[in-house]
Amino acid sequence: MLQRNPLSAEKYPIDPYSPCWCKSGRKWKFCHKDREKQSPLPFGEQLHKQAAHYRSGPCLHPEASPDSCSEATAIKSHTVQRRGGLTAVAEGGHVYSVKAGFFYIGKNDGVVTPKLVGTRDASTFPGFCNRHDTEMFRPVETSDAPLDEWNAFLLSYRAIAYELASKGASLASLSTRRDNTDRGAPFEKQVAIQTFLQNEFVQTTRGMADARRWKDAYDAAFLARDCGGFKFYCVSFEGPLPFVVAGAFMPEYDFGGKQLQHLGTPTPAEHVAINVTLLGGRTVATFCWSDGPLKAAAGLIESLAGIPDARKADAVLLLAIEHSENIYFRPSWWDNLSAESRALLDAKIAGGMLTRSPDALVETTMAVLQGGVAQVLDRR
């Protein structure tokens, strides 16, 4: 039977100075007392309050210290290099951002519509101090950078660092959401909202532990200058594609709809890092992972490798847009999509927000990109 009050919430506890039932850590009198009388906070304002947690953080270099870092906190690092990667899809210095679109979801009836952002701000996160950001990723910042295992590893390292920083910020922002999301709501709805947030706290805490574990493995490989413990599958396309992306995710289903792993369990989740950017004038899609007992990433990549070359660009876009909000489009490309294609991509953007369909990557009719495969680096 569904438990209607899993937090054992009391509308009027006997002791007003007892810990609040919402698990905020504060006393009830200074937390949920009279919450139903408070004015609701507009959704956009809530998002902006949450965004404050994403603006600062420590340098994530494995040897970061007051002596080795150039600043006390991280700068706005780019997950996709600004020169080459972002500028390859920018027009007038701007790109379309899915992440920025989330700030307007309340005004768009729940639809996430990409919004224009400048390349200076696109794909940034508090990742590294200026010194370490420059030194670590110099090999992939040059216009003629080759597609090899080490460069693929560096691009993946950025994606993993981004995920760790994002999950840390998400965990911190939950306090803001606990304080604001249920303002003005009746008690029963407060309980439902806080139950949802508590479940999200548990899942995000697990995700944070997974991300730390991934980052530890990348740190060790970086310090040893040896990425031999990782697997790689990289595709170089014939020319630039109209999107870039960087992130890491836990694959659930492959391109045939086969389940690869069950998420939301205490079992450590297996991941794959993705970075789609420009190297040597061509769009490259790099995938990096380390095999676990389930070989979830290996299963996903095997299904991707089996897709005909003529359809691989669409497949990579489908994978990226389904699993990452940190994706950026060339504005004119997005604006000129047909209504049917736009509706399909809108649905894919929203696809993993709550639950993911087994058919998330099964899309035989999608054909929005053109670009053959020029090179494949396969180190599985």
C-alpha positions as a Markdown table, in Angstrom:
| # | Residue | x | y | z |
|---|---|---|---|---|
| 1 | Met | 0.0 | 0.0 | 0.0 |
| 2 | Leu | 1.3 | 3.5 | -0.8 |
| 3 | Gln | 2.3 | 5.4 | 2.3 |
| 4 | Arg | 0.6 | 8.7 | 2.2 |
| 5 | Asn | 2.8 | 10.4 | 4.8 |
| 6 | Pro | 6.2 | 8.8 | 4.5 |
| 7 | Leu | 7.9 | 11.8 | 6.3 |
| 8 | Ser | 5.5 | 11.3 | 9.3 |
| 9 | Ala | 4.6 | 14.9 | 9.0 |
| 10 | Glu | 2.6 | 16.7 | 11.7 |
| 11 | Lys | 0.7 | 19.8 | 10.8 |
| 12 | Tyr | 0.9 | 21.1 | 14.4 |
| 13 | Pro | 3.6 | 19.3 | 16.4 |
| 14 | Ile | 3.3 | 19.4 | 20.2 |
| 15 | Asp | 6.7 | 20.9 | 20.5 |
| 16 | Pro | 7.1 | 23.8 | 18.1 |
| 17 | Tyr | 10.8 | 23.7 | 18.7 |
| 18 | Ser | 11.2 | 20.1 | 17.6 |
| 19 | Pro | 13.0 | 19.3 | 14.3 |
| 20 | Cys | 10.8 | 20.0 | 11.3 |
| 21 | Trp | 9.2 | 17.0 | 9.6 |
| 22 | Cys | 10.6 | 18.0 | 6.2 |
| 23 | Lys | 14.1 | 17.1 | 7.3 |
| 24 | Ser | 15.5 | 20.6 | 6.6 |
| 25 | Gly | 17.5 | 20.4 | 9.9 |
| 26 | Arg | 15.6 | 23.5 | 11.3 |
| 27 | Lys | 13.0 | 23.6 | 14.1 |
| 28 | Trp | 9.4 | 23.4 | 12.9 |
| 29 | Lys | 8.6 | 26.9 | 14.3 |
| 30 | Phe | 11.2 | 28.4 | 12.0 |
| 31 | Cys | 10.5 | 26.2 | 9.0 |
| 32 | His | 7.1 | 24.9 | 8.1 |
| 33 | Lys | 5.0 | 26.8 | 10.7 |
| 34 | Asp | 2.4 | 28.9 | 8.7 |
| 35 | Arg | 4.0 | 27.8 | 5.4 |
| 36 | Glu | 0.5 | 27.7 | 3.8 |
| 37 | Lys | 0.1 | 31.4 | 4.6 |
| 38 | Gln | 3.3 | 32.4 | 2.8 |
| 39 | Ser | 3.2 | 33.9 | -0.7 |
| 40 | Pro | 4.2 | 31.4 | -3.5 |
| 41 | Leu | 7.5 | 32.2 | -5.1 |
| 42 | Pro | 7.3 | 32.5 | -9.0 |
| 43 | Phe | 8.9 | 29.5 | -10.6 |
| 44 | Gly | 11.5 | 31.6 | -12.5 |
| 45 | Glu | 12.5 | 33.3 | -9.3 |
| 46 | Gln | 12.9 | 29.8 | -7.6 |
| 47 | Leu | 15.2 | 28.8 | -10.5 |
| 48 | His | 17.3 | 31.9 | -10.2 |
| 49 | Lys | 17.7 | 31.3 | -6.4 |
| 50 | Gln | 18.8 | 27.7 | -7.2 |
| 51 | Ala | 21.2 | 28.9 | -9.9 |
| 52 | Ala | 23.3 | 30.8 | -7.3 |
| 53 | His | 24.6 | 27.4 | -6.0 |
| 54 | Tyr | 26.1 | 26.8 | -9.5 |
| 55 | Arg | 28.2 | 29.9 | -9.6 |
| 56 | Ser | 31.1 | 29.1 | -7.3 |
| 57 | Gly | 33.1 | 26.1 | -6.1 |
| 58 | Pro | 36.6 | 24.8 | -5.5 |
| 59 | Cys | 39.1 | 24.0 | -8.2 |
| 60 | Leu | 38.7 | 20.3 | -9.2 |
| 61 | His | 42.3 | 19.7 | -10.2 |
| 62 | Pro | 43.5 | 16.5 | -8.4 |
| 63 | Glu | 46.3 | 18.5 | -6.9 |
| 64 | Ala | 44.4 | 21.7 | -6.2 |
| 65 | Ser | 45.8 | 23.6 | -3.2 |
| 66 | Pro | 46.3 | 27.2 | -2.0 |
| 67 | Asp | 49.9 | 26.9 | -3.3 |
| 68 | Ser | 49.1 | 25.4 | -6.7 |
| 69 | Cys | 45.9 | 27.3 | -7.7 |
| 70 | Ser | 45.9 | 30.7 | -9.2 |
| 71 | Glu | 42.6 | 31.7 | -7.4 |
| 72 | Ala | 40.9 | 30.6 | -4.2 |
| 73 | Thr | 37.8 | 29.4 | -6.1 |
| 74 | Ala | 37.2 | 28.1 | -9.6 |
| 75 | Ile | 36.7 | 30.3 | -12.6 |
| 76 | Lys | 33.9 | 29.9 | -15.1 |
| 77 | Ser | 35.4 | 26.9 | -16.9 |
| 78 | His | 33.9 | 25.8 | -20.3 |
| 79 | Thr | 32.9 | 22.1 | -20.6 |
| 80 | Val | 33.0 | 22.6 | -24.4 |
| 81 | Gln | 36.0 | 24.7 | -25.4 |
| 82 | Arg | 34.9 | 28.2 | -26.3 |
| 83 | Arg | 37.3 | 28.6 | -29.2 |
| 84 | Gly | 36.6 | 26.0 | -31.8 |
| 85 | Gly | 33.8 | 24.0 | -30.1 |
| 86 | Leu | 31.3 | 26.7 | -29.2 |
| 87 | Thr | 32.3 | 29.2 | -31.9 |
| 88 | Ala | 31.8 | 26.4 | -34.5 |
| 89 | Val | 28.1 | 26.5 | -33.8 |
| 90 | Ala | 27.7 | 30.1 | -32.7 |
| 91 | Glu | 26.1 | 32.9 | -34.8 |
| 92 | Gly | 26.6 | 36.4 | -33.8 |
| 93 | Gly | 28.4 | 35.2 | -30.7 |
| 94 | His | 25.4 | 33.2 | -29.5 |
| 95 | Val | 24.2 | 29.7 | -29.3 |
| 96 | Tyr | 20.9 | 28.1 | -28.3 |
| 97 | Ser | 21.1 | 26.5 | -24.8 |
| 98 | Val | 18.7 | 23.8 | -23.5 |
| 99 | Lys | 19.9 | 24.5 | -20.0 |
| 100 | Ala | 18.9 | 28.2 | -20.3 |
| 101 | Gly | 15.5 | 27.0 | -21.5 |
| 102 | Phe | 14.7 | 25.4 | -18.2 |
| 103 | Phe | 14.4 | 28.9 | -16.6 |
| 104 | Tyr | 11.3 | 29.5 | -18.7 |
| 105 | Ile | 9.6 | 26.2 | -18.4 |
| 106 | Gly | 6.9 | 27.7 | -16.2 |
| 107 | Lys | 6.0 | 30.2 | -19.0 |
| 108 | Asn | 6.1 | 27.6 | -21.7 |
| 109 | Asp | 3.5 | 25.1 | -20.4 |
| 110 | Gly | 6.2 | 22.7 | -19.3 |
| 111 | Val | 8.1 | 22.7 | -22.6 |
| 112 | Val | 11.8 | 23.3 | -22.5 |
| 113 | Thr | 12.6 | 25.7 | -25.4 |
| 114 | Pro | 16.3 | 26.4 | -26.0 |
| 115 | Lys | 17.2 | 30.1 | -25.4 |
| 116 | Leu | 20.0 | 32.2 | -26.8 |
| 117 | Val | 23.1 | 32.7 | -24.7 |
| 118 | Gly | 26.5 | 34.2 | -25.5 |
| 119 | Thr | 29.5 | 31.9 | -26.0 |
| 120 | Arg | 31.3 | 33.5 | -23.0 |
| 121 | Asp | 28.6 | 32.1 | -20.7 |
| 122 | Ala | 27.6 | 28.9 | -22.5 |
| 123 | Ser | 28.7 | 25.6 | -21.1 |
| 124 | Thr | 30.4 | 27.2 | -18.1 |
| 125 | Phe | 30.7 | 25.8 | -14.6 |
| 126 | Pro | 32.8 | 26.4 | -11.5 |
| 127 | Gly | 35.4 | 23.7 | -12.5 |
| 128 | Phe | 39.0 | 24.8 | -12.2 |
| 129 | Cys | 41.2 | 27.8 | -11.3 |
| 130 | Asn | 42.6 | 29.7 | -14.3 |
| 131 | Arg | 46.0 | 28.1 | -14.0 |
| 132 | His | 44.8 | 24.5 | -13.9 |
| 133 | Asp | 42.1 | 25.1 | -16.5 |
| 134 | Thr | 44.7 | 26.4 | -18.9 |
| 135 | Glu | 47.4 | 23.9 | -18.3 |
| 136 | Met | 45.3 | 20.7 | -18.1 |
| 137 | Phe | 43.3 | 21.2 | -21.3 |
| 138 | Arg | 45.8 | 23.0 | -23.5 |
| 139 | Pro | 46.2 | 19.9 | -25.8 |
| 140 | Val | 42.6 | 20.1 | -26.8 |
| 141 | Glu | 42.4 | 23.9 | -27.2 |
| 142 | Thr | 44.5 | 24.1 | -30.3 |
| 143 | Ser | 42.8 | 24.2 | -33.7 |
| 144 | Asp | 44.8 | 21.3 | -35.1 |
| 145 | Ala | 44.4 | 19.0 | -32.0 |
| 146 | Pro | 44.4 | 15.3 | -33.1 |
| 147 | Leu | 41.8 | 12.8 | -32.2 |
| 148 | Asp | 43.7 | 10.4 | -30.0 |
| 149 | Glu | 43.1 | 8.6 | -26.7 |
| 150 | Trp | 44.7 | 11.2 | -24.5 |
| 151 | Asn | 42.7 | 14.1 | -26.0 |
| 152 | Ala | 39.5 | 12.0 | -25.8 |
| 153 | Phe | 40.4 | 11.4 | -22.1 |
| 154 | Leu | 40.9 | 15.1 | -21.5 |
| 155 | Leu | 37.5 | 16.0 | -23.1 |
| 156 | Ser | 35.9 | 13.3 | -21.0 |
| 157 | Tyr | 37.6 | 14.5 | -17.8 |
| 158 | Arg | 36.0 | 17.9 | -18.4 |
| 159 | Ala | 32.6 | 16.2 | -18.7 |
| 160 | Ile | 33.1 | 14.2 | -15.5 |
| 161 | Ala | 34.2 | 17.3 | -13.6 |
| 162 | Tyr | 31.1 | 19.1 | -14.8 |
| 163 | Glu | 28.9 | 16.3 | -13.5 |
| 164 | Leu | 30.5 | 16.3 | -10.1 |
| 165 | Ala | 30.2 | 20.1 | -9.8 |
| 166 | Ser | 26.6 | 20.0 | -11.0 |
| 167 | Lys | 25.5 | 17.3 | -8.6 |
| 168 | Gly | 27.2 | 19.1 | -5.8 |
| 169 | Ala | 25.3 | 22.3 | -6.7 |
| 170 | Ser | 22.1 | 20.4 | -7.1 |
| 171 | Leu | 22.5 | 18.9 | -3.6 |
| 172 | Ala | 23.1 | 22.4 | -2.2 |
| 173 | Ser | 20.1 | 23.9 | -4.1 |
| 174 | Leu | 17.7 | 21.4 | -2.5 |
| 175 | Ser | 17.7 | 23.6 | 0.6 |
| 176 | Thr | 16.4 | 26.5 | -1.5 |
| 177 | Arg | 13.7 | 24.3 | -3.0 |
| 178 | Arg | 12.7 | 22.9 | 0.4 |
| 179 | Asp | 12.2 | 26.5 | 1.6 |
| 180 | Asn | 10.3 | 27.8 | -1.5 |
| 181 | Thr | 8.6 | 25.2 | -3.6 |
| 182 | Asp | 5.6 | 24.6 | -1.3 |
| 183 | Arg | 5.0 | 28.2 | -0.1 |
| 184 | Gly | 1.3 | 28.9 | 0.0 |
| 185 | Ala | 0.3 | 25.3 | -0.5 |
| 186 | Pro | -2.1 | 23.4 | 1.8 |
| 187 | Phe | -0.5 | 21.0 | 4.3 |
| 188 | Glu | -1.3 | 17.8 | 2.3 |
| 189 | Lys | 0.4 | 19.3 | -0.8 |
| 190 | Gln | 3.4 | 20.4 | 1.3 |
| 191 | Val | 3.8 | 16.8 | 2.4 |
| 192 | Ala | 3.7 | 15.6 | -1.2 |
| 193 | Ile | 6.2 | 18.2 | -2.3 |
| 194 | Gln | 8.6 | 17.6 | 0.5 |
| 195 | Thr | 8.4 | 13.8 | 0.0 |
| 196 | Phe | 9.4 | 14.3 | -3.6 |
| 197 | Leu | 12.3 | 16.5 | -2.6 |
| 198 | Gln | 13.4 | 14.0 | 0.1 |
| 199 | Asn | 13.4 | 11.2 | -2.5 |
| 200 | Glu | 15.4 | 13.5 | -4.8 |
| 201 | Phe | 17.8 | 14.2 | -2.0 |
| 202 | Val | 18.4 | 10.5 | -1.6 |
| 203 | Gln | 18.9 | 9.9 | -5.3 |
| 204 | Thr | 21.2 | 13.0 | -5.7 |
| 205 | Thr | 23.3 | 11.9 | -2.7 |
| 206 | Arg | 23.8 | 8.5 | -4.5 |
| 207 | Gly | 24.5 | 10.3 | -7.7 |
| 208 | Met | 27.1 | 12.5 | -6.0 |
| 209 | Ala | 28.8 | 9.4 | -4.6 |
| 210 | Asp | 28.9 | 7.9 | -8.1 |
| 211 | Ala | 30.3 | 11.1 | -9.6 |
| 212 | Arg | 33.0 | 11.2 | -6.9 |
| 213 | Arg | 34.0 | 7.6 | -7.6 |
| 214 | Trp | 34.2 | 8.4 | -11.4 |
| 215 | Lys | 36.2 | 11.5 | -10.7 |
| 216 | Asp | 38.6 | 9.7 | -8.4 |
| 217 | Ala | 39.4 | 7.2 | -11.3 |
| 218 | Tyr | 40.0 | 10.1 | -13.8 |
| 219 | Asp | 42.2 | 11.9 | -11.3 |
| 220 | Ala | 44.4 | 8.8 | -10.8 |
| 221 | Ala | 44.7 | 8.3 | -14.6 |
| 222 | Phe | 45.5 | 12.0 | -15.1 |
| 223 | Leu | 48.2 | 12.1 | -12.4 |
| 224 | Ala | 49.8 | 8.9 | -13.8 |
| 225 | Arg | 49.4 | 10.2 | -17.4 |
| 226 | Asp | 48.0 | 6.8 | -18.2 |
| 227 | Cys | 44.4 | 6.3 | -19.5 |
| 228 | Gly | 44.8 | 2.7 | -20.3 |
| 229 | Gly | 42.2 | 1.7 | -17.7 |
| 230 | Phe | 39.5 | 3.4 | -19.8 |
| 231 | Lys | 37.6 | 2.4 | -23.0 |
| 232 | Phe | 37.1 | 4.8 | -25.9 |
| 233 | Tyr | 34.8 | 5.0 | -28.9 |
| 234 | Cys | 35.3 | 8.2 | -30.9 |
| 235 | Val | 33.7 | 9.3 | -34.2 |
| 236 | Ser | 35.0 | 12.1 | -36.4 |
| 237 | Phe | 32.4 | 13.4 | -38.9 |
| 238 | Glu | 33.0 | 14.9 | -42.3 |
| 239 | Gly | 32.8 | 18.5 | -41.3 |
| 240 | Pro | 31.1 | 20.4 | -38.5 |
| 241 | Leu | 27.7 | 19.4 | -37.1 |
| 242 | Pro | 25.3 | 22.1 | -35.6 |
| 243 | Phe | 25.6 | 21.1 | -32.0 |
| 244 | Val | 28.1 | 20.5 | -29.2 |
| 245 | Val | 27.6 | 18.8 | -25.8 |
| 246 | Ala | 29.5 | 17.7 | -22.7 |
| 247 | Gly | 28.4 | 15.5 | -19.8 |
| 248 | Ala | 28.3 | 12.1 | -18.3 |
| 249 | Phe | 25.3 | 9.9 | -17.7 |
| 250 | Met | 24.3 | 6.4 | -16.6 |
| 251 | Pro | 23.0 | 4.5 | -19.6 |
| 252 | Glu | 19.7 | 2.7 | -19.0 |
| 253 | Tyr | 18.8 | 1.5 | -22.5 |
| 254 | Asp | 20.6 | 0.9 | -25.7 |
| 255 | Phe | 19.6 | 1.9 | -29.2 |
| 256 | Gly | 17.5 | -1.2 | -29.5 |
| 257 | Gly | 15.6 | -0.7 | -26.3 |
| 258 | Lys | 17.5 | -3.3 | -24.3 |
| 259 | Gln | 17.9 | -2.4 | -20.6 |
| 260 | Leu | 21.5 | -2.0 | -19.6 |
| 261 | Gln | 21.2 | -1.3 | -15.8 |
| 262 | His | 18.6 | -0.5 | -13.2 |
| 263 | Leu | 19.0 | 3.0 | -11.6 |
| 264 | Gly | 17.9 | 4.1 | -8.2 |
| 265 | Thr | 19.3 | 1.1 | -6.4 |
| 266 | Pro | 22.2 | 1.1 | -3.9 |
| 267 | Thr | 24.4 | -0.7 | -6.5 |
| 268 | Pro | 27.0 | 1.8 | -7.9 |
| 269 | Ala | 25.9 | 3.0 | -11.3 |
| 270 | Glu | 28.1 | 2.6 | -14.4 |
| 271 | His | 28.6 | 5.7 | -16.6 |
| 272 | Val | 29.8 | 6.9 | -19.9 |
| 273 | Ala | 31.2 | 10.4 | -20.6 |
| 274 | Ile | 30.3 | 12.2 | -23.8 |
| 275 | Asn | 31.9 | 15.3 | -25.4 |
| 276 | Val | 30.9 | 16.5 | -28.9 |
| 277 | Thr | 33.1 | 19.3 | -30.1 |
| 278 | Leu | 35.4 | 20.4 | -32.9 |
| 279 | Leu | 38.9 | 19.1 | -33.4 |
| 280 | Gly | 40.8 | 19.8 | -36.6 |
| 281 | Gly | 37.9 | 21.4 | -38.3 |
| 282 | Arg | 35.6 | 18.4 | -37.8 |
| 283 | Thr | 33.0 | 17.5 | -35.3 |
| 284 | Val | 34.2 | 14.7 | -33.1 |
| 285 | Ala | 32.0 | 12.7 | -30.7 |
| 286 | Thr | 34.1 | 11.1 | -27.9 |
| 287 | Phe | 32.8 | 8.4 | -25.5 |
| 288 | Cys | 34.8 | 7.3 | -22.5 |
| 289 | Trp | 34.1 | 4.7 | -19.8 |
| 290 | Ser | 35.5 | 2.0 | -17.6 |
| 291 | Asp | 33.9 | -1.4 | -17.7 |
| 292 | Gly | 31.9 | -2.5 | -14.6 |
| 293 | Pro | 30.3 | -5.9 | -13.9 |
| 294 | Leu | 27.2 | -4.9 | -15.9 |
| 295 | Lys | 29.1 | -3.6 | -18.9 |
| 296 | Ala | 26.3 | -1.1 | -19.3 |
| 297 | Ala | 28.4 | 1.5 | -21.2 |
| 298 | Ala | 29.9 | -1.2 | -23.4 |
| 299 | Gly | 26.5 | -2.4 | -24.3 |
| 300 | Leu | 25.4 | 1.1 | -25.2 |
| 301 | Ile | 28.4 | 1.8 | -27.4 |
| 302 | Glu | 28.1 | -1.6 | -29.1 |
| 303 | Ser | 24.6 | -0.6 | -30.2 |
| 304 | Leu | 25.8 | 2.8 | -31.4 |
| 305 | Ala | 28.7 | 1.3 | -33.3 |
| 306 | Gly | 26.2 | -1.0 | -35.1 |
| 307 | Ile | 24.3 | 1.9 | -36.5 |
| 308 | Pro | 25.1 | 2.6 | -40.2 |
| 309 | Asp | 27.6 | 5.5 | -40.7 |
| 310 | Ala | 25.0 | 7.6 | -42.6 |
| 311 | Arg | 22.8 | 7.6 | -39.4 |
| 312 | Lys | 25.4 | 8.0 | -36.8 |
| 313 | Ala | 25.2 | 11.8 | -36.6 |
| 314 | Asp | 21.5 | 11.6 | -35.8 |
| 315 | Ala | 22.1 | 8.8 | -33.3 |
| 316 | Val | 24.7 | 10.8 | -31.4 |
| 317 | Leu | 22.4 | 13.8 | -31.4 |
| 318 | Leu | 19.6 | 11.7 | -30.1 |
| 319 | Leu | 21.8 | 10.3 | -27.3 |
| 320 | Ala | 23.1 | 13.7 | -26.3 |
| 321 | Ile | 19.7 | 15.4 | -26.3 |
| 322 | Glu | 18.1 | 12.6 | -24.3 |
| 323 | His | 20.8 | 12.5 | -21.6 |
| 324 | Ser | 22.2 | 16.0 | -21.2 |
| 325 | Glu | 20.9 | 19.5 | -20.7 |
| 326 | Asn | 24.4 | 20.8 | -21.3 |
| 327 | Ile | 23.9 | 20.9 | -25.1 |
| 328 | Tyr | 24.1 | 23.8 | -27.5 |
| 329 | Phe | 22.8 | 24.4 | -31.0 |
| 330 | Arg | 23.5 | 26.6 | -34.0 |
| 331 | Pro | 20.6 | 29.0 | -33.9 |
| 332 | Ser | 19.8 | 29.0 | -37.6 |
| 333 | Trp | 19.8 | 25.2 | -37.7 |
| 334 | Trp | 17.3 | 25.0 | -34.8 |
| 335 | Asp | 15.1 | 27.8 | -36.2 |
| 336 | Asn | 14.9 | 26.1 | -39.6 |
| 337 | Leu | 13.8 | 22.7 | -38.4 |
| 338 | Ser | 10.5 | 21.5 | -39.6 |
| 339 | Ala | 7.6 | 21.5 | -37.1 |
| 340 | Glu | 7.7 | 17.7 | -37.0 |
| 341 | Ser | 11.4 | 17.6 | -36.2 |
| 342 | Arg | 11.1 | 20.4 | -33.6 |
| 343 | Ala | 8.3 | 18.5 | -31.9 |
| 344 | Leu | 10.4 | 15.3 | -31.8 |
| 345 | Leu | 13.4 | 17.0 | -30.3 |
| 346 | Asp | 11.3 | 18.9 | -27.8 |
| 347 | Ala | 9.9 | 15.5 | -26.7 |
| 348 | Lys | 13.4 | 14.1 | -26.4 |
| 349 | Ile | 14.6 | 17.1 | -24.3 |
| 350 | Ala | 11.8 | 16.3 | -21.8 |
| 351 | Gly | 12.2 | 12.6 | -22.2 |
| 352 | Gly | 14.5 | 11.9 | -19.2 |
| 353 | Met | 13.2 | 14.6 | -16.8 |
| 354 | Leu | 11.2 | 12.2 | -14.7 |
| 355 | Thr | 11.5 | 8.7 | -16.1 |
| 356 | Arg | 13.1 | 7.3 | -19.2 |
| 357 | Ser | 11.3 | 5.2 | -21.7 |
| 358 | Pro | 12.9 | 2.0 | -22.9 |
| 359 | Asp | 12.3 | 3.4 | -26.4 |
| 360 | Ala | 14.2 | 6.6 | -25.6 |
| 361 | Leu | 16.9 | 5.9 | -28.2 |
| 362 | Val | 14.7 | 3.9 | -30.6 |
| 363 | Glu | 13.9 | 6.4 | -33.3 |
| 364 | Thr | 14.0 | 5.1 | -36.8 |
| 365 | Thr | 12.5 | 8.1 | -38.5 |
| 366 | Met | 14.7 | 10.9 | -37.2 |
| 367 | Ala | 16.8 | 12.4 | -39.9 |
| 368 | Val | 17.7 | 16.0 | -39.1 |
| 369 | Leu | 21.5 | 15.9 | -39.7 |
| 370 | Gln | 23.7 | 15.2 | -42.6 |
| 371 | Gly | 27.3 | 14.2 | -42.2 |
| 372 | Gly | 29.2 | 11.0 | -43.0 |
| 373 | Val | 31.9 | 9.5 | -40.8 |
| 374 | Ala | 35.5 | 10.4 | -41.6 |
| 375 | Gln | 37.3 | 8.4 | -38.9 |
| 376 | Val | 36.5 | 6.1 | -36.0 |
| 377 | Leu | 38.8 | 5.6 | -33.0 |
| 378 | Asp | 37.7 | 2.3 | -31.4 |
| 379 | Arg | 39.5 | 1.2 | -28.2 |
| 380 | Arg | 36.9 | -1.0 | -26.6 |
